[in-house]
């Protein structure tokens, strides 16, 4: 990925992170929480709150790395 300074970086991601980035790109009108709820549903996770909490951390990390600018609230 390229950050805001146009520097190139590499990041190894898993399938869930890839899905998160895909949903954010394809659905810019959705909030971060909407996307995390979608992922929790797709995974069929028995405790969606766990997925959402982990996803919030992931979104924060992606913002810090300048992979994403942020999400709607």
Backbone atoms as SQL, in Angstrom:
CREATE TABLE atoms (id INTEGER PRIMARY KEY, chain TEXT, resi INTEGER, resn TEXT, atom TEXT, x REAL, y REAL, z REAL);
INSERT INTO atoms VALUES
  (1, 'A', 1, 'UNK', 'N', 0.838, -1.176, 0.000),
  (2, 'A', 1, 'UNK', 'CA', 0.000, 0.000, 0.000),
  (3, 'A', 1, 'UNK', 'C', 0.877, 1.231, 0.000),
  (4, 'A', 2, 'UNK', 'N', 0.292, 2.331, -0.429),
  (5, 'A', 2, 'UNK', 'CA', 0.981, 3.629, -0.381),
  (6, 'A', 2, 'UNK', 'C', 0.319, 4.466, 0.700),
  (7, 'A', 3, 'UNK', 'N', 1.142, 5.094, 1.513),
  (8, 'A', 3, 'UNK', 'CA', 0.596, 5.947, 2.562),
  (9, 'A', 3, 'UNK', 'C', 0.346, 7.352, 2.012),
  (10, 'A', 4, 'UNK', 'N', -0.068, 8.258, 2.872),
  (11, 'A', 4, 'UNK', 'CA', -0.390, 9.626, 2.441),
  (12, 'A', 4, 'UNK', 'C', 0.816, 10.373, 1.905),
  (13, 'A', 5, 'UNK', 'N', 2.025, 9.941, 2.288),
  (14, 'A', 5, 'UNK', 'CA', 3.245, 10.569, 1.783),
  (15, 'A', 5, 'UNK', 'C', 3.718, 9.898, 0.492),
  (16, 'A', 6, 'UNK', 'N', 2.915, 8.964, -0.020),
  (17, 'A', 6, 'UNK', 'CA', 3.186, 8.218, -1.237),
  (18, 'A', 6, 'UNK', 'C', 4.345, 7.233, -1.080),
  (19, 'A', 7, 'UNK', 'N', 4.684, 6.892, 0.172),
  (20, 'A', 7, 'UNK', 'CA', 5.707, 5.878, 0.431),
  (21, 'A', 7, 'UNK', 'C', 5.070, 4.499, 0.329),
  (22, 'A', 8, 'UNK', 'N', 5.820, 3.548, -0.202),
  (23, 'A', 8, 'UNK', 'CA', 5.326, 2.188, -0.372),
  (24, 'A', 8, 'UNK', 'C', 5.661, 1.355, 0.865),
  (25, 'A', 9, 'UNK', 'N', 4.664, 0.606, 1.340),
  (26, 'A', 9, 'UNK', 'CA', 4.828, -0.291, 2.479),
  (27, 'A', 9, 'UNK', 'C', 4.172, -1.623, 2.145),
  (28, 'A', 10, 'UNK', 'N', 4.576, -2.661, 2.842),
  (29, 'A', 10, 'UNK', 'CA', 3.991, -3.978, 2.662),
  (30, 'A', 10, 'UNK', 'C', 3.412, -4.438, 3.983),
  (31, 'A', 11, 'UNK', 'N', 2.293, -5.124, 3.911),
  (32, 'A', 11, 'UNK', 'CA', 1.607, -5.595, 5.096),
  (33, 'A', 11, 'UNK', 'C', 1.003, -6.958, 4.787),
  (34, 'A', 12, 'UNK', 'N', 1.340, -7.939, 5.585),
  (35, 'A', 12, 'UNK', 'CA', 0.748, -9.264, 5.406),
  (36, 'A', 12, 'UNK', 'C', -0.578, -9.288, 6.140),
  (37, 'A', 13, 'UNK', 'N', -1.659, -9.653, 5.433),
  (38, 'A', 13, 'UNK', 'CA', -2.985, -9.650, 6.036),
  (39, 'A', 13, 'UNK', 'C', -3.627, -11.021, 5.913),
  (40, 'A', 14, 'UNK', 'N', -4.651, -11.239, 6.746),
  (41, 'A', 14, 'UNK', 'CA', -5.391, -12.496, 6.666),
  (42, 'A', 14, 'UNK', 'C', -6.682, -12.275, 5.871),
  (43, 'A', 15, 'UNK', 'N', -7.469, -13.324, 5.714),
  (44, 'A', 15, 'UNK', 'CA', -8.686, -13.247, 4.903),
  (45, 'A', 15, 'UNK', 'C', -9.712, -12.279, 5.485),
  (46, 'A', 16, 'UNK', 'N', -9.800, -12.200, 6.803),
  (47, 'A', 16, 'UNK', 'CA', -10.775, -11.298, 7.423),
  (48, 'A', 16, 'UNK', 'C', -10.383, -9.838, 7.183),
  (49, 'A', 17, 'UNK', 'N', -9.102, -9.529, 7.295),
  (50, 'A', 17, 'UNK', 'CA', -8.641, -8.164, 7.018),
  (51, 'A', 17, 'UNK', 'C', -8.878, -7.813, 5.556),
  (52, 'A', 18, 'UNK', 'N', -8.635, -8.758, 4.679),
  (53, 'A', 18, 'UNK', 'CA', -8.872, -8.536, 3.253),
  (54, 'A', 18, 'UNK', 'C', -10.346, -8.249, 3.007),
  (55, 'A', 19, 'UNK', 'N', -11.218, -9.002, 3.680),
  (56, 'A', 19, 'UNK', 'CA', -12.661, -8.793, 3.524),
  (57, 'A', 19, 'UNK', 'C', -13.065, -7.419, 4.067),
  (58, 'A', 20, 'UNK', 'N', -12.491, -7.025, 5.181),
  (59, 'A', 20, 'UNK', 'CA', -12.753, -5.710, 5.762),
  (60, 'A', 20, 'UNK', 'C', -12.406, -4.610, 4.766),
  (61, 'A', 21, 'UNK', 'N', -11.218, -4.676, 4.191),
  (62, 'A', 21, 'UNK', 'CA', -10.783, -3.668, 3.224),
  (63, 'A', 21, 'UNK', 'C', -11.664, -3.682, 1.978),
  (64, 'A', 22, 'UNK', 'N', -12.053, -4.869, 1.537),
  (65, 'A', 22, 'UNK', 'CA', -12.916, -4.992, 0.362),
  (66, 'A', 22, 'UNK', 'C', -14.273, -4.339, 0.621),
  (67, 'A', 23, 'UNK', 'N', -14.877, -4.648, 1.779),
  (68, 'A', 23, 'UNK', 'CA', -16.178, -4.074, 2.094),
  (69, 'A', 23, 'UNK', 'C', -16.111, -2.556, 2.232),
  (70, 'A', 24, 'UNK', 'N', -15.044, -2.048, 2.841),
  (71, 'A', 24, 'UNK', 'CA', -14.893, -0.600, 2.967),
  (72, 'A', 24, 'UNK', 'C', -14.775, 0.067, 1.600),
  (73, 'A', 25, 'UNK', 'N', -14.028, -0.560, 0.705),
  (74, 'A', 25, 'UNK', 'CA', -13.839, 0.008, -0.632),
  (75, 'A', 25, 'UNK', 'C', -15.129, -0.036, -1.449),
  (76, 'A', 26, 'UNK', 'N', -15.836, -1.159, -1.366),
  (77, 'A', 26, 'UNK', 'CA', -17.037, -1.344, -2.187),
  (78, 'A', 26, 'UNK', 'C', -18.267, -0.644, -1.625),
  (79, 'A', 27, 'UNK', 'N', -18.236, -0.280, -0.344),
  (80, 'A', 27, 'UNK', 'CA', -19.406, 0.299, 0.311),
  (81, 'A', 27, 'UNK', 'C', -19.024, 1.526, 1.138),
  (82, 'A', 28, 'UNK', 'N', -18.572, 2.592, 0.492),
  (83, 'A', 28, 'UNK', 'CA', -18.101, 3.764, 1.242),
  (84, 'A', 28, 'UNK', 'C', -19.178, 4.414, 2.104),
  (85, 'A', 29, 'UNK', 'N', -20.443, 4.100, 1.838),
  (86, 'A', 29, 'UNK', 'CA', -21.523, 4.686, 2.636),
  (87, 'A', 29, 'UNK', 'C', -21.694, 3.992, 3.990),
  (88, 'A', 30, 'UNK', 'N', -21.104, 2.807, 4.155),
  (89, 'A', 30, 'UNK', 'CA', -21.233, 2.072, 5.412),
  (90, 'A', 30, 'UNK', 'C', -20.275, 2.596, 6.470),
  (91, 'A', 31, 'UNK', 'N', -20.687, 2.470, 7.717),
  (92, 'A', 31, 'UNK', 'CA', -19.799, 2.817, 8.829),
  (93, 'A', 31, 'UNK', 'C', -18.863, 1.641, 9.105),
  (94, 'A', 32, 'UNK', 'N', -17.824, 1.899, 9.878),
  (95, 'A', 32, 'UNK', 'CA', -16.937, 0.812, 10.295),
  (96, 'A', 32, 'UNK', 'C', -17.705, -0.250, 11.048),
  (97, 'A', 33, 'UNK', 'N', -18.636, 0.171, 11.902),
  (98, 'A', 33, 'UNK', 'CA', -19.441, -0.782, 12.668),
  (99, 'A', 33, 'UNK', 'C', -20.322, -1.616, 11.753),
  (100, 'A', 34, 'UNK', 'N', -20.902, -1.002, 10.720),
  (101, 'A', 34, 'UNK', 'CA', -21.708, -1.752, 9.747),
  (102, 'A', 34, 'UNK', 'C', -20.880, -2.860, 9.108),
  (103, 'A', 35, 'UNK', 'N', -19.666, -2.521, 8.709),
  (104, 'A', 35, 'UNK', 'CA', -18.792, -3.485, 8.045),
  (105, 'A', 35, 'UNK', 'C', -18.402, -4.603, 9.017),
  (106, 'A', 36, 'UNK', 'N', -18.089, -4.248, 10.253),
  (107, 'A', 36, 'UNK', 'CA', -17.722, -5.261, 11.241),
  (108, 'A', 36, 'UNK', 'C', -18.898, -6.176, 11.554),
  (109, 'A', 37, 'UNK', 'N', -20.100, -5.636, 11.616),
  (110, 'A', 37, 'UNK', 'CA', -21.287, -6.477, 11.811),
  (111, 'A', 37, 'UNK', 'C', -21.492, -7.426, 10.639),
  (112, 'A', 38, 'UNK', 'N', -21.260, -6.939, 9.433),
  (113, 'A', 38, 'UNK', 'CA', -21.368, -7.791, 8.242),
  (114, 'A', 38, 'UNK', 'C', -20.380, -8.949, 8.326),
  (115, 'A', 39, 'UNK', 'N', -19.158, -8.645, 8.701),
  (116, 'A', 39, 'UNK', 'CA', -18.130, -9.690, 8.803),
  (117, 'A', 39, 'UNK', 'C', -18.496, -10.694, 9.885),
  (118, 'A', 40, 'UNK', 'N', -18.965, -10.221, 11.030),
  (119, 'A', 40, 'UNK', 'CA', -19.366, -11.126, 12.109),
  (120, 'A', 40, 'UNK', 'C', -20.474, -12.060, 11.637),
  (121, 'A', 41, 'UNK', 'N', -21.425, -11.525, 10.869),
  (122, 'A', 41, 'UNK', 'CA', -22.512, -12.341, 10.325),
  (123, 'A', 41, 'UNK', 'C', -21.981, -13.352, 9.320),
  (124, 'A', 42, 'UNK', 'N', -21.116, -12.906, 8.425),
  (125, 'A', 42, 'UNK', 'CA', -20.541, -13.809, 7.419),
  (126, 'A', 42, 'UNK', 'C', -19.757, -14.945, 8.069),
  (127, 'A', 43, 'UNK', 'N', -19.066, -14.628, 9.158),
  (128, 'A', 43, 'UNK', 'CA', -18.287, -15.656, 9.858),
  (129, 'A', 43, 'UNK', 'C', -19.169, -16.594, 10.664),
  (130, 'A', 44, 'UNK', 'N', -20.400, -16.165, 10.941),
  (131, 'A', 44, 'UNK', 'CA', -21.282, -16.966, 11.778),
  (132, 'A', 44, 'UNK', 'C', -20.757, -17.080, 13.199),
  (133, 'A', 45, 'UNK', 'N', -20.075, -16.055, 13.640),
  (134, 'A', 45, 'UNK', 'CA', -19.449, -16.069, 14.961),
  (135, 'A', 45, 'UNK', 'C', -20.518, -16.081, 16.041),
  (136, 'A', 46, 'UNK', 'N', -20.325, -16.924, 17.079),
  (137, 'A', 46, 'UNK', 'CA', -21.324, -17.036, 18.138),
  (138, 'A', 46, 'UNK', 'C', -21.314, -15.847, 19.094),
  (139, 'A', 47, 'UNK', 'N', -20.268, -15.025, 19.038),
  (140, 'A', 47, 'UNK', 'CA', -20.197, -13.829, 19.870),
  (141, 'A', 47, 'UNK', 'C', -19.733, -12.659, 18.998),
  (142, 'A', 48, 'UNK', 'N', -20.670, -12.034, 18.278),
  (143, 'A', 48, 'UNK', 'CA', -20.299, -10.942, 17.372),
  (144, 'A', 48, 'UNK', 'C', -19.539, -9.809, 18.054),
  (145, 'A', 49, 'UNK', 'N', -19.787, -9.583, 19.342),
  (146, 'A', 49, 'UNK', 'CA', -19.093, -8.501, 20.053),
  (147, 'A', 49, 'UNK', 'C', -17.584, -8.716, 20.048),
  (148, 'A', 50, 'UNK', 'N', -17.158, -9.960, 20.071),
  (149, 'A', 50, 'UNK', 'CA', -15.728, -10.275, 20.021),
  (150, 'A', 50, 'UNK', 'C', -15.130, -9.856, 18.683),
  (151, 'A', 51, 'UNK', 'N', -15.842, -10.154, 17.610),
  (152, 'A', 51, 'UNK', 'CA', -15.392, -9.775, 16.266),
  (153, 'A', 51, 'UNK', 'C', -15.349, -8.256, 16.146),
  (154, 'A', 52, 'UNK', 'N', -16.372, -7.597, 16.643),
  (155, 'A', 52, 'UNK', 'CA', -16.448, -6.145, 16.544),
  (156, 'A', 52, 'UNK', 'C', -15.326, -5.483, 17.340),
  (157, 'A', 53, 'UNK', 'N', -15.067, -5.967, 18.547),
  (158, 'A', 53, 'UNK', 'CA', -13.996, -5.393, 19.361),
  (159, 'A', 53, 'UNK', 'C', -12.634, -5.567, 18.689),
  (160, 'A', 54, 'UNK', 'N', -12.369, -6.761, 18.180),
  (161, 'A', 54, 'UNK', 'CA', -11.106, -7.000, 17.474),
  (162, 'A', 54, 'UNK', 'C', -11.031, -6.140, 16.214),
  (163, 'A', 55, 'UNK', 'N', -12.162, -5.991, 15.533),
  (164, 'A', 55, 'UNK', 'CA', -12.209, -5.181, 14.321),
  (165, 'A', 55, 'UNK', 'C', -11.946, -3.712, 14.583),
  (166, 'A', 56, 'UNK', 'N', -12.419, -3.222, 15.708),
  (167, 'A', 56, 'UNK', 'CA', -12.139, -1.826, 16.063),
  (168, 'A', 56, 'UNK', 'C', -10.637, -1.605, 16.221),
  (169, 'A', 57, 'UNK', 'N', -9.987, -2.560, 16.850),
  (170, 'A', 57, 'UNK', 'CA', -8.531, -2.471, 16.992),
  (171, 'A', 57, 'UNK', 'C', -7.838, -2.517, 15.646),
  (172, 'A', 58, 'UNK', 'N', -8.329, -3.385, 14.775),
  (173, 'A', 58, 'UNK', 'CA', -7.756, -3.497, 13.438),
  (174, 'A', 58, 'UNK', 'C', -7.945, -2.198, 12.655),
  (175, 'A', 59, 'UNK', 'N', -9.135, -1.615, 12.729),
  (176, 'A', 59, 'UNK', 'CA', -9.374, -0.341, 12.041),
  (177, 'A', 59, 'UNK', 'C', -8.441, 0.751, 12.562),
  (178, 'A', 60, 'UNK', 'N', -8.245, 0.787, 13.867),
  (179, 'A', 60, 'UNK', 'CA', -7.337, 1.784, 14.454),
  (180, 'A', 60, 'UNK', 'C', -5.915, 1.577, 13.945),
  (181, 'A', 61, 'UNK', 'N', -5.483, 0.323, 13.873),
  (182, 'A', 61, 'UNK', 'CA', -4.137, 0.022, 13.381),
  (183, 'A', 61, 'UNK', 'C', -3.989, 0.428, 11.913),
  (184, 'A', 62, 'UNK', 'N', -4.998, 0.142, 11.117),
  (185, 'A', 62, 'UNK', 'CA', -4.945, 0.510, 9.703),
  (186, 'A', 62, 'UNK', 'C', -4.916, 2.029, 9.524),
  (187, 'A', 63, 'UNK', 'N', -5.633, 2.752, 10.382),
  (188, 'A', 63, 'UNK', 'CA', -5.579, 4.226, 10.331),
  (189, 'A', 63, 'UNK', 'C', -4.197, 4.732, 10.714),
  (190, 'A', 64, 'UNK', 'N', -3.616, 4.165, 11.767),
  (191, 'A', 64, 'UNK', 'CA', -2.277, 4.584, 12.204),
  (192, 'A', 64, 'UNK', 'C', -1.234, 4.348, 11.121),
  (193, 'A', 65, 'UNK', 'N', -1.396, 3.289, 10.359),
  (194, 'A', 65, 'UNK', 'CA', -0.452, 2.967, 9.282),
  (195, 'A', 65, 'UNK', 'C', -0.766, 3.731, 7.993),
  (196, 'A', 66, 'UNK', 'N', -1.843, 4.508, 8.008),
  (197, 'A', 66, 'UNK', 'CA', -2.290, 5.265, 6.829),
  (198, 'A', 66, 'UNK', 'C', -2.744, 4.376, 5.689),
  (199, 'A', 67, 'UNK', 'N', -3.215, 3.167, 6.025),
  (200, 'A', 67, 'UNK', 'CA', -3.793, 2.290, 5.000),
  (201, 'A', 67, 'UNK', 'C', -5.168, 2.819, 4.652),
  (202, 'A', 68, 'UNK', 'N', -5.912, 3.269, 5.667),
  (203, 'A', 68, 'UNK', 'CA', -7.212, 3.890, 5.457),
  (204, 'A', 68, 'UNK', 'C', -7.185, 5.261, 6.139),
  (205, 'A', 69, 'UNK', 'N', -8.024, 6.144, 5.673),
  (206, 'A', 69, 'UNK', 'CA', -8.108, 7.475, 6.287),
  (207, 'A', 69, 'UNK', 'C', -8.993, 7.435, 7.527),
  (208, 'A', 70, 'UNK', 'N', -9.933, 6.527, 7.534),
  (209, 'A', 70, 'UNK', 'CA', -10.896, 6.400, 8.612),
  (210, 'A', 70, 'UNK', 'C', -12.169, 5.813, 8.056),
  (211, 'A', 71, 'UNK', 'N', -13.180, 5.717, 8.900),
  (212, 'A', 71, 'UNK', 'CA', -14.477, 5.214, 8.462),
  (213, 'A', 71, 'UNK', 'C', -15.549, 6.152, 8.954),
  (214, 'A', 72, 'UNK', 'N', -16.725, 6.012, 8.404),
  (215, 'A', 72, 'UNK', 'CA', -17.867, 6.808, 8.866),
  (216, 'A', 72, 'UNK', 'C', -18.226, 6.385, 10.275),
  (217, 'A', 73, 'UNK', 'N', -18.755, 7.310, 11.041),
  (218, 'A', 73, 'UNK', 'CA', -19.184, 6.941, 12.389),
  (219, 'A', 73, 'UNK', 'C', -20.691, 6.887, 12.491);
